[in-house]
Amino acid sequence: MTQTRTRPTTEPERPKPTAATAMRLIVPLQGVVQGRGGLILGSLIPCALFYFLQFYLKRHRSPNPSSDPPSPSTPSSNLADLPRTSSRSNLSSRGSFGPVRVSSRAGSLAKADDSTYYIGLNKVKEDPYHRTNNPNGIIQLGLSENTLCLDLIEKWVSENLTDSIMGSDGGDLSISGIAAYKPFDGMTEMKVAMASFMSRVIGKAVSFDPSQIVLTAGATPAIEILSFCLADHGNAFLVPTPYYPGFDRDIRSRTGVELIPVHCRSTDNFVFSITALDQAFNQARKRGLKVRAILICNPANPVGNILPRETLYDVLDFAREKNIHIICDEIYGGSIFGSEEFVSMAEILESEEVDKDRVHIIYGLSKDLSLPGFRAGVIYSYNDSVLAAAKKLTRFSSMSTLTQRLLISMLSDTRFTQEYFETNKRRVKEIYDSFVAGLKQLGIRCSESNAGLYCWADMSALIPTYSEKGELELWDKLLNIAKINVTPGSACHCIEPGWFRCCFATLSQEDIPVVIERIQKIAETCKSPS
Amino acid sequence: MAIEIEQPSSVELSKVAVSETHGENSPYFAGWKAYDEDPYHESNNPSGVIQMGLAENQVSFDLLEEYSEQHSEAFTWGKGAPGFRENALFQDYHGLQSFREAMASFMEQIRGGRAKFDPDRVVLTAGATAANELLTFILADPGDALLVPTPYYPGFDRDLRWRTGVKIVPIHCDSSNNFQITPQALEAAYKEAEAMNKKVRGVLITNPSNPLGATIQRSVLEEILDFVTHKNIHLVSDEIYSGSAFSSSEFISIEEILESRKYKNSERVHIVYSLSKDLGLPGFRVGTIYSYNDKVVTTARRMSSFTLISSQTQHLLASMLSNKKFTENYIKTNRERLRKRYEMIIQGLKNAGIECLKGNAGLFCWMNLSPLLEEQTREGELALWDSMLHEVKLNISPGSSCHCSEPGWFRVCFANMSEQTLEIALKRIHDFMQQRERQRKPISSQ
């Protein structure tokens, strides 16, 4: 059986909002004209019409990149795959699913792959670059992963993973011990090991309390579970842009929580201001949206900057004033390669007497320890009620006890984790430096970053028009002609066109010149005559 | 002068977070709490509460341990750990091909080779709990309804309803026909949902049944399939206990019915499976959705990002489940041991004067204590349950937490303990029944 890949090319039968609204107004209007309803309706209806018009205009404010047909010289193009309206929240689709119906939640998820982020990832899967086996394949710069220190983990595994660990010697951690039902939010030993590891990741005297840890099958469900705990369907989170494209699907698809972008600019190095947060909060309120939390990423993705201490204090003040939660995604907390100091929310909360009930930290081992397959995520909360609810929800996304057993040993090996941190920092910095220097030679500047597995590159000089449309044209050329997959800023909701996230931590030094050369070819054809 | 201290307004949580739909304040879970506080232990706490409310399979652990001794390379990645790198990075929601193939083949083996499963229709989830919730998200919208025959697994109230916002409308079954599902009951449930203005999106059956401990008969499966086809709704068949049928031939999978109908109208059918019961590996979190509907497969795959199985676990189980010698021996031995346990508990209960529903599968039996009830009501049942928990020190699950329409039935698990512990539990029941007899006599002699 072959799975059908759904690539929406044209929009399915979707009723135009104006038509539906209009119909609902015309009928009572007839009544007014015929003398029924009179003055009241006569004044109410125009007001209602005006209100609906405002409402409609507000919701359709985001620019509308029309997907022009690709130029004849491109071998293939993904521009036609993109939806006609950008960043539109899911409308229920009337697509044909055969005789028996699936839910509208399923309907929207079936179309999930229409973001450039996912299209790019899928394209690489079809034709992945390999230095020797497939040198003309697509080079993956769109997946934020780190393969630079897997050799260290391999070594640890081959030296340490003996029978005694994997359990043929009986006892609590033998196979019959770990095979049984264990607390869904993680075994105590695992929480203890994780708490201690998180302290070491920060590298300062900040301690994490194992009893405030809830373990999940990866950071993806961690953030969804937290969203379910903090917000109802139809509520909203404020999210500074640019942000990780995955949030759109991970947070919105099943919770029904809306993400409100808080736009940041390059002039501020993409750090949000409290004024901007305030404005976004007030606008949301006018739209009748209840904001329940602000979601920040520190270190930031895709920009790679570390939030200054002051900003963290400001966010705490803001959240307290508005009485909302703070979700702080610190999944890159151990991926600092620059010299700037990383301040975790945990550090601030440890020293300050602030009300902690509103602060929740997300963590995981996918980035800092290169183990995305093992599914190890953390919700760290200071709120007992949130912990209680989140614990119960982990039954839907639990860490495998087999993996917990392995990680307990690995994370507790402080000598190993120390060596890993030091080596990783060094290797990531080396690749980062080479990659950024390579881009610089092409006249492509990257924003200042000290962390993460990616850089945030300004390719606005290469885009034909300073717009989302222009950016997507460049993205398409990079993907299909240069055959490198990078993530365009529009997928991250960046308000300034031309920025691209380039992940470099899966590259070796030898790959970098190949990447730069491919970009150069495009750059040469793209430079607009100034 | 009094100093006013401004109390910070506490920050609110969501309705989901504060809802009671998780059900953990029900007797089903209250019993677990009592056990946690005073757990039975052979030597350390011989008068503690014996846990008979947890459907866990511990009778075949020795086979797993034997496997792990003989195949330690499946638990690691071999000398020098080749393949580790790829495994550690693998987070594709399609799952490891080798594991899906091994899972499909294991499911076929359990059905004695009478069924065929296509690895490309296997969607992986971290446990059957996640599988059932995921399917509910996909098949129904908030406010819609699923029809579920009673008595049913108490966890469904939470798993199918909590985050999804979907309702459960019960299909009432009773002891008059051994709690079998009838077309009349199906129709009545459908009408009940309609009367409440709820759109019915599907029927969810558990086969073999939890808590009945019995397989569903072929004719009943045919009727259910006809019903869902006629109403144009889905059918979810939770076959999590399929490997725990005491005799392989007595379990009929919905797949066999579909095959006999040449897969006509099969795109409404979805099977849930897991290794938690049959293989005794609940901690590993391994569940699957097997769907005959392409759209559901695609969507379920994407949604499974929230509940992926650790690639390390997939790697191990791909080896374990493709080892035909191991799986054949395991399946056969496991069935045999469960059957023996079942016979032991049935006999023991009989000696104590207690009847059970005739069962042929699962890790529990469905015990009838209605003769003991002071009043034939839910309150009467809970009073008896309370005595069992606090006097007899046995945690058993009251039928009311399974939404059983007749009071007095209890689910008793027998596979999550050693034989010795089961003996002790049976003795306690025996003593309890004898004591009750003695208490009655003074009244009747007046």
XYZ file of C-alpha atoms in Angstrom, chain A:
530
model
C 0.000 0.000 0.000
C 1.347 3.452 -0.774
C 0.574 6.365 1.409
C -0.896 9.282 -0.393
C 1.216 12.360 0.095
C -1.035 15.333 0.357
C 0.327 18.312 -1.501
C -2.325 20.968 -1.679
C -2.047 22.614 -5.048
C -5.339 24.411 -5.098
C -7.422 25.313 -2.133
C -10.345 22.945 -1.547
C -13.892 24.270 -1.634
C -13.653 26.885 1.078
C -16.585 29.321 1.357
C -15.404 32.928 1.130
C -15.959 34.572 4.517
C -17.478 37.698 3.062
C -20.154 35.757 1.192
C -21.238 33.891 4.312
C -21.267 37.037 6.406
C -23.142 38.905 3.728
C -25.862 36.286 3.516
C -26.475 36.528 7.230
C -27.023 40.258 6.915
C -29.051 40.474 3.730
C -31.993 38.549 5.094
C -32.666 40.793 8.117
C -32.001 43.808 5.901
C -34.915 42.726 3.731
C -37.022 42.850 6.847
C -35.923 46.401 7.585
C -36.744 47.495 4.057
C -40.180 45.930 4.276
C -40.931 47.779 7.454
C -40.344 44.996 9.920
C -37.776 45.697 12.596
C -37.607 49.348 11.808
C -35.209 51.820 13.277
C -33.487 49.489 15.686
C -32.455 47.018 13.069
C -31.842 49.875 10.716
C -29.140 51.237 12.952
C -27.947 47.963 14.366
C -27.245 46.343 11.053
C -24.971 49.007 9.605
C -23.026 49.005 12.874
C -22.792 45.263 12.757
C -21.696 45.430 9.141
C -19.026 47.957 10.030
C -17.831 45.793 12.914
C -17.673 42.697 10.738
C -15.734 44.636 8.119
C -13.172 45.776 10.701
C -12.918 42.267 12.048
C -12.466 40.780 8.605
C -9.826 43.330 7.667
C -7.878 42.741 10.884
C -7.765 38.990 10.375
C -6.568 39.348 6.796
C -3.886 41.911 7.550
C -0.915 39.636 6.850
C 0.573 40.126 3.394
C -0.653 37.878 0.671
C 2.154 36.431 -1.369
C 0.718 35.310 -4.632
C 2.440 32.276 -5.943
C 3.582 33.248 -9.400
C 4.383 30.486 -11.812
C 8.071 29.556 -11.603
C 10.467 30.896 -14.214
C 11.028 28.436 -17.056
C 14.703 27.868 -16.223
C 14.104 26.272 -12.815
C 14.071 22.489 -12.977
C 11.413 22.234 -10.331
C 9.849 24.585 -7.901
C 8.026 24.353 -4.635
C 6.439 27.787 -4.878
C 3.211 26.342 -6.164
C 2.973 24.182 -3.061
C 2.693 27.144 -0.767
C -0.717 28.252 0.405
C -2.166 31.447 -1.012
C -2.464 33.176 2.321
C 0.439 33.178 4.684
C 0.272 32.196 8.330
C -3.444 31.639 8.284
C -4.719 29.573 11.182
C -6.420 26.301 10.297
C -9.818 26.550 8.761
C -11.850 23.434 8.711
C -11.349 21.878 5.362
C -14.044 20.210 3.356
C -11.539 18.016 1.575
C -12.783 14.664 0.464
C -11.635 11.914 2.802
C -13.585 9.091 1.298
C -16.947 7.911 2.561
C -16.154 8.008 6.304
C -15.307 11.332 7.855
C -12.333 12.361 9.944
C -12.291 15.269 12.375
C -11.449 18.831 11.414
C -8.390 18.608 13.640
C -7.242 15.726 11.476
C -8.167 17.639 8.363
C -5.870 20.516 9.205
C -3.025 18.225 10.195
C -3.333 16.316 6.950
C -2.359 19.552 5.240
C 0.418 20.341 7.679
C 3.254 20.011 5.214
C 2.545 23.280 3.432
C 5.062 25.283 5.416
C 8.390 25.909 3.717
C 9.977 24.464 6.837
C 8.428 21.041 6.281
C 8.558 21.137 2.492
C 12.302 21.662 2.690
C 12.802 18.863 5.193
C 10.815 16.456 3.065
C 12.706 17.406 -0.090
C 16.021 16.548 1.528
C 14.684 13.128 2.471
C 14.046 12.404 -1.180
C 17.561 13.362 -2.293
C 19.945 13.649 0.669
C 23.508 14.836 0.077
C 26.296 12.394 0.781
C 29.918 13.351 0.195
C 30.729 10.191 -1.751
C 27.463 8.397 -2.517
C 25.359 11.353 -3.576
C 27.472 14.472 -4.013
C 24.731 16.209 -5.992
C 22.093 15.710 -3.399
C 20.450 18.384 -1.276
C 22.562 19.527 1.665
C 20.514 19.711 4.858
C 20.872 23.021 6.644
C 17.270 23.063 7.820
C 17.363 20.608 10.691
C 18.744 21.890 13.951
C 20.763 18.876 15.007
C 24.277 18.325 16.272
C 26.386 15.454 14.991
C 29.745 16.963 15.903
C 30.274 14.980 19.099
C 28.451 11.749 18.473
C 31.800 9.985 18.446
C 32.151 10.760 22.143
C 28.771 9.244 22.904
C 29.500 6.228 20.737
C 32.678 5.694 22.712
C 30.843 5.998 26.008
C 28.188 3.544 24.881
C 30.625 0.932 23.651
C 32.667 1.170 26.849
C 29.890 1.421 29.390
C 26.862 -0.384 28.064
C 27.492 -3.753 29.572
C 25.206 -6.512 30.733
C 25.099 -5.080 34.194
C 23.538 -1.932 32.862
C 21.163 -3.580 30.502
C 19.935 -5.790 33.182
C 20.575 -9.465 33.190
C 21.831 -9.361 36.712
C 18.518 -8.874 38.434
C 17.598 -6.135 40.833
C 15.566 -2.997 40.420
C 17.072 -2.025 37.147
C 17.085 -5.424 35.512
C 14.789 -5.959 32.592
C 11.961 -7.163 34.747
C 12.559 -4.155 36.932
C 12.364 -1.598 34.152
C 9.807 -3.447 32.047
C 7.031 -2.980 34.601
C 4.771 0.062 34.883
C 6.744 2.935 36.276
C 5.518 6.451 37.066
C 4.549 8.014 33.773
C 6.393 11.208 34.581
C 9.681 9.350 34.989
C 11.526 7.192 37.497
C 12.938 8.981 40.516
C 16.505 8.030 39.649
C 16.018 9.535 36.200
C 14.684 12.807 37.622
C 17.601 12.994 40.006
C 20.074 12.357 37.183
C 18.365 14.931 34.973
C 18.271 17.587 37.708
C 21.959 17.196 38.296
C 22.682 17.249 34.551
C 20.694 20.441 34.079
C 22.787 22.085 36.782
C 25.952 21.082 35.015
C 24.605 22.331 31.699
C 24.254 25.808 33.129
C 27.635 25.464 34.725
C 26.873 27.655 37.672
C 25.735 26.941 41.188
C 22.110 26.678 40.200
C 20.341 23.605 41.489
C 17.280 21.921 40.050
C 14.852 20.090 42.296
C 13.986 16.610 40.967
C 10.510 16.901 42.424
C 9.802 19.808 40.088
C 10.683 17.733 37.048
C 8.191 16.031 34.767
C 9.779 13.865 32.063
C 8.223 13.482 28.620
C 8.959 11.709 25.353
C 10.836 14.687 23.952
C 10.482 18.457 24.227
C 7.691 18.440 21.599
C 5.121 16.832 23.922
C 6.578 18.785 26.866
C 5.537 22.046 25.325
C 2.162 20.685 24.218
C 1.379 19.310 27.669
C 2.341 22.632 29.233
C 0.107 24.440 26.726
C -2.815 22.192 27.660
C -2.229 23.062 31.314
C -1.941 26.800 30.948
C -4.503 27.728 28.312
C -7.965 26.822 27.091
C -8.996 26.333 23.475
C -9.111 29.767 21.862
C -6.709 31.429 24.285
C -3.367 32.791 23.117
C 0.353 32.911 23.812
C 2.583 35.852 22.948
C 5.634 34.678 21.026
C 8.479 36.978 20.013
C 9.488 36.550 16.367
C 11.310 35.103 14.644
C 10.425 31.809 16.298
C 10.928 28.071 15.749
C 8.536 27.036 12.917
C 7.613 23.845 14.758
C 5.738 25.833 17.423
C 2.918 26.514 14.965
C 2.107 22.846 14.684
C 3.276 21.646 18.093
C 1.359 24.194 20.129
C -1.674 24.968 17.997
C -2.803 21.786 16.320
C -4.532 19.992 19.190
C -4.785 22.584 21.942
C -6.501 25.243 19.846
C -4.223 27.849 21.409
C -3.337 30.737 19.130
C 0.168 32.143 18.804
C 0.403 35.935 18.633
C 3.658 37.103 17.102
C 5.499 39.927 18.832
C 7.684 41.289 16.086
C 11.350 42.017 16.726
C 13.807 43.803 14.490
C 17.389 43.428 13.455
C 18.124 46.860 14.887
C 17.478 45.345 18.324
C 19.307 42.161 17.347
C 15.863 40.592 17.392
C 15.449 40.943 21.146
C 11.901 41.861 22.090
C 10.995 45.039 23.916
C 8.440 45.298 26.665
C 6.674 47.993 24.663
C 6.159 45.494 21.863
C 4.869 42.885 24.316
C 2.497 45.441 25.774
C 1.173 46.430 22.371
C 0.647 42.837 21.347
C -1.107 42.092 24.635
C -3.473 45.034 24.217
C -4.216 44.262 20.594
C -5.062 40.715 21.560
C -7.413 41.964 24.221
C -9.184 44.192 21.703
C -9.673 41.160 19.496
C -11.236 39.373 22.421
C -8.328 36.983 22.812
C -7.262 36.032 26.303
C -3.475 35.880 26.562
C -2.421 33.174 29.030
C 1.351 33.101 28.616
C 4.416 34.441 26.928
C 6.668 31.882 25.280
C 10.333 32.760 25.032
C 13.264 30.765 23.799
C 16.586 31.281 25.487
C 19.029 30.777 23.800
C 16.841 31.915 20.937
C 15.902 29.918 17.867
C 16.442 30.824 14.988
C 18.553 33.867 15.844
C 20.920 32.163 18.281
C 21.256 35.045 20.685
C 21.188 34.813 24.451
C 18.644 36.981 26.250
C 20.269 39.548 28.519
C 19.611 39.269 32.230
C 17.705 42.554 32.164
C 15.295 41.234 29.563
C 14.506 38.237 31.738
C 13.719 40.536 34.655
C 11.546 42.639 32.370
C 9.608 39.586 31.232
C 9.008 38.568 34.832
C 7.677 42.048 35.618
C 5.494 42.039 32.533
C 4.074 38.601 33.306
C 3.349 39.596 36.877
C 1.634 42.807 35.801
C -0.590 40.987 33.305
C -0.937 37.932 35.534
C 0.134 35.484 32.852
C 2.531 32.546 32.681
C 6.053 32.435 31.279
C 7.178 29.422 29.277
C 10.919 29.535 28.883
C 12.257 27.035 26.345
C 15.901 26.498 27.306
C 16.528 23.506 25.070
C 19.731 25.065 23.723
C 21.004 25.910 27.209
C 23.966 23.606 26.751
C 24.761 24.727 23.214
C 26.590 27.941 24.061
C 29.715 28.403 21.974
C 30.309 32.111 22.415
C 31.695 33.938 25.378
C 28.512 35.649 26.472
C 27.007 34.536 29.746
C 23.893 32.362 29.590
C 21.426 33.210 32.342
C 18.788 30.567 32.919
C 15.411 31.514 34.344
C 16.255 29.055 37.087
C 19.191 31.190 38.140
C 17.049 34.300 38.413
C 14.339 32.510 40.332
C 16.829 31.022 42.723
C 18.156 34.384 43.771
C 15.039 36.521 43.587
C 11.955 36.537 45.670
C 9.609 36.683 42.733
C 6.384 34.762 42.528
C 7.517 31.629 40.818
C 4.122 30.089 40.220
C 3.996 31.503 36.743
C 7.366 30.253 35.469
C 7.878 26.970 33.568
C 11.034 25.826 31.863
C 11.275 23.389 28.948
C 14.379 21.304 28.409
C 15.488 18.168 26.563
C 18.429 16.115 25.378
C 17.870 16.407 21.641
C 20.180 19.350 21.086
C 22.655 19.470 23.948
C 23.347 15.736 23.956
C 22.489 14.862 20.327
C 19.940 12.222 21.285
C 16.729 13.301 19.536
C 15.767 9.690 18.804
C 15.700 8.719 22.468
C 12.883 11.138 23.291
C 13.946 12.843 26.489
C 12.106 16.035 27.381
C 11.584 17.982 30.589
C 8.954 20.274 32.022
C 10.444 22.095 34.982
C 7.806 24.052 36.856
C 7.584 26.005 40.069
C 3.814 25.593 40.189
C 2.528 22.559 42.119
C -0.832 22.538 40.364
C 0.827 22.597 36.956
C 3.157 19.796 38.027
C 0.219 17.740 39.267
C -1.723 18.163 36.029
C 1.310 17.727 33.780
C 2.278 14.516 35.566
C -1.089 13.012 34.782
C -0.791 14.037 31.146
C 2.569 12.333 30.696
C 0.748 9.015 30.336
C 0.267 10.018 26.695
C 3.963 10.791 26.124
C 6.168 8.871 28.526
C 9.880 8.223 28.372
C 10.720 4.596 27.738
C 12.111 3.009 30.900
C 14.723 1.299 28.759
C 16.018 4.700 27.696
C 15.768 6.055 31.213
C 18.020 3.214 32.340
C 20.665 4.161 29.767
C 20.417 7.868 30.489
C 20.643 7.462 34.250
C 24.080 5.931 33.743
C 25.165 8.377 31.065
C 24.049 11.582 32.749
C 25.508 10.536 36.084
C 28.932 10.084 34.527
C 30.143 13.584 35.360
C 33.563 12.984 33.869
C 31.940 12.126 30.548
C 29.473 15.007 30.537
C 32.236 17.469 31.393
C 34.380 16.220 28.530
C 31.363 16.330 26.247
C 30.484 19.940 27.099
C 34.032 21.169 26.597
C 34.636 19.324 23.338
C 31.211 20.221 21.983
C 31.677 23.915 22.681
C 34.990 23.891 20.884
C 33.815 21.966 17.823
C 30.607 23.948 17.399
C 32.544 27.209 17.595
C 34.988 25.985 14.954
C 32.266 25.113 12.473
C 30.324 28.265 13.282
C 33.382 30.436 12.661
C 34.190 28.748 9.344
C 30.616 28.857 8.162
C 30.014 32.487 9.073
C 33.341 33.489 7.520
C 32.387 31.652 4.346
C 29.087 33.509 4.162
C 30.860 36.778 4.864
C 33.008 36.249 1.781
C 29.789 36.233 -0.237
C 28.715 39.462 1.386
C 26.182 37.677 3.555
C 26.208 38.956 7.102
C 24.980 36.889 10.030
C 23.390 38.363 13.114
C 25.419 38.184 16.269
C 24.916 34.872 18.016
C 26.532 32.971 20.828
C 24.498 29.820 20.961
C 22.459 27.262 19.097
C 23.278 25.013 16.187
C 22.473 27.534 13.447
C 23.199 31.042 12.294
C 20.765 33.714 11.182
C 21.892 34.999 7.808
C 20.828 38.214 6.108
C 20.403 37.426 2.417
C 18.178 40.414 1.720
C 20.676 41.711 -0.825
C 19.997 38.628 -2.918
C 16.227 38.730 -3.025
C 14.557 40.233 -6.114
C 11.995 42.243 -4.174
C 12.187 43.228 -0.535
C 9.148 41.163 0.394
C 8.081 37.735 1.539
C 7.495 36.847 -2.083
C 11.070 37.751 -2.939
C 12.356 35.772 0.001
C 10.425 32.687 -1.036
C 11.771 32.955 -4.566
C 15.297 32.893 -3.182
C 14.412 29.982 -0.886
C 13.109 28.074 -3.851
C 16.262 28.706 -5.875
C 18.466 27.675 -2.969
C 16.481 24.473 -2.505
C 16.010 23.414 -6.115
C 18.986 24.879 -7.969
C 21.719 25.263 -5.361
C 20.286 22.237 -3.592
C 20.708 23.413 -0.059
C 17.806 23.417 2.382
C 17.691 26.490 4.581
C 14.731 27.833 6.527
C 13.343 31.173 5.291
C 12.517 33.824 7.846
C 8.864 33.842 6.811
C 8.490 30.287 8.133
C 9.687 31.749 11.429
C 7.267 34.702 11.124
C 10.122 37.192 10.804
C 8.829 40.616 9.854
C 11.939 41.564 7.901
C 12.278 39.684 4.605
C 15.501 38.077 3.505
C 16.684 36.321 6.666
C 17.447 32.611 6.586
C 18.308 30.112 9.315
C 21.260 27.898 8.366
C 21.994 24.939 10.606
C 25.670 24.053 10.538
C 26.192 21.490 13.285
C 25.717 18.514 10.977
C 28.453 19.745 8.649
C 32.101 18.879 8.666
C 34.830 21.361 7.705
C 35.012 19.710 4.267
C 31.330 20.333 3.596
C 31.518 24.069 4.203
C 33.276 25.074 0.975
C 30.753 22.970 -0.947
C 27.872 24.827 0.681
C 29.473 28.248 0.167
C 30.204 27.493 -3.465
C 26.595 26.480 -4.104
C 25.282 29.619 -2.458
C 27.778 31.664 -4.445
C 26.352 30.411 -7.736
C 22.920 31.614 -6.737
C 24.282 34.844 -5.268
C 25.872 35.693 -8.583
C 22.626 35.318 -10.486
C 20.631 37.090 -7.814
C 22.506 40.284 -7.089
C 20.119 43.056 -7.962
C 21.725 45.900 -9.917
C 21.944 48.777 -7.416
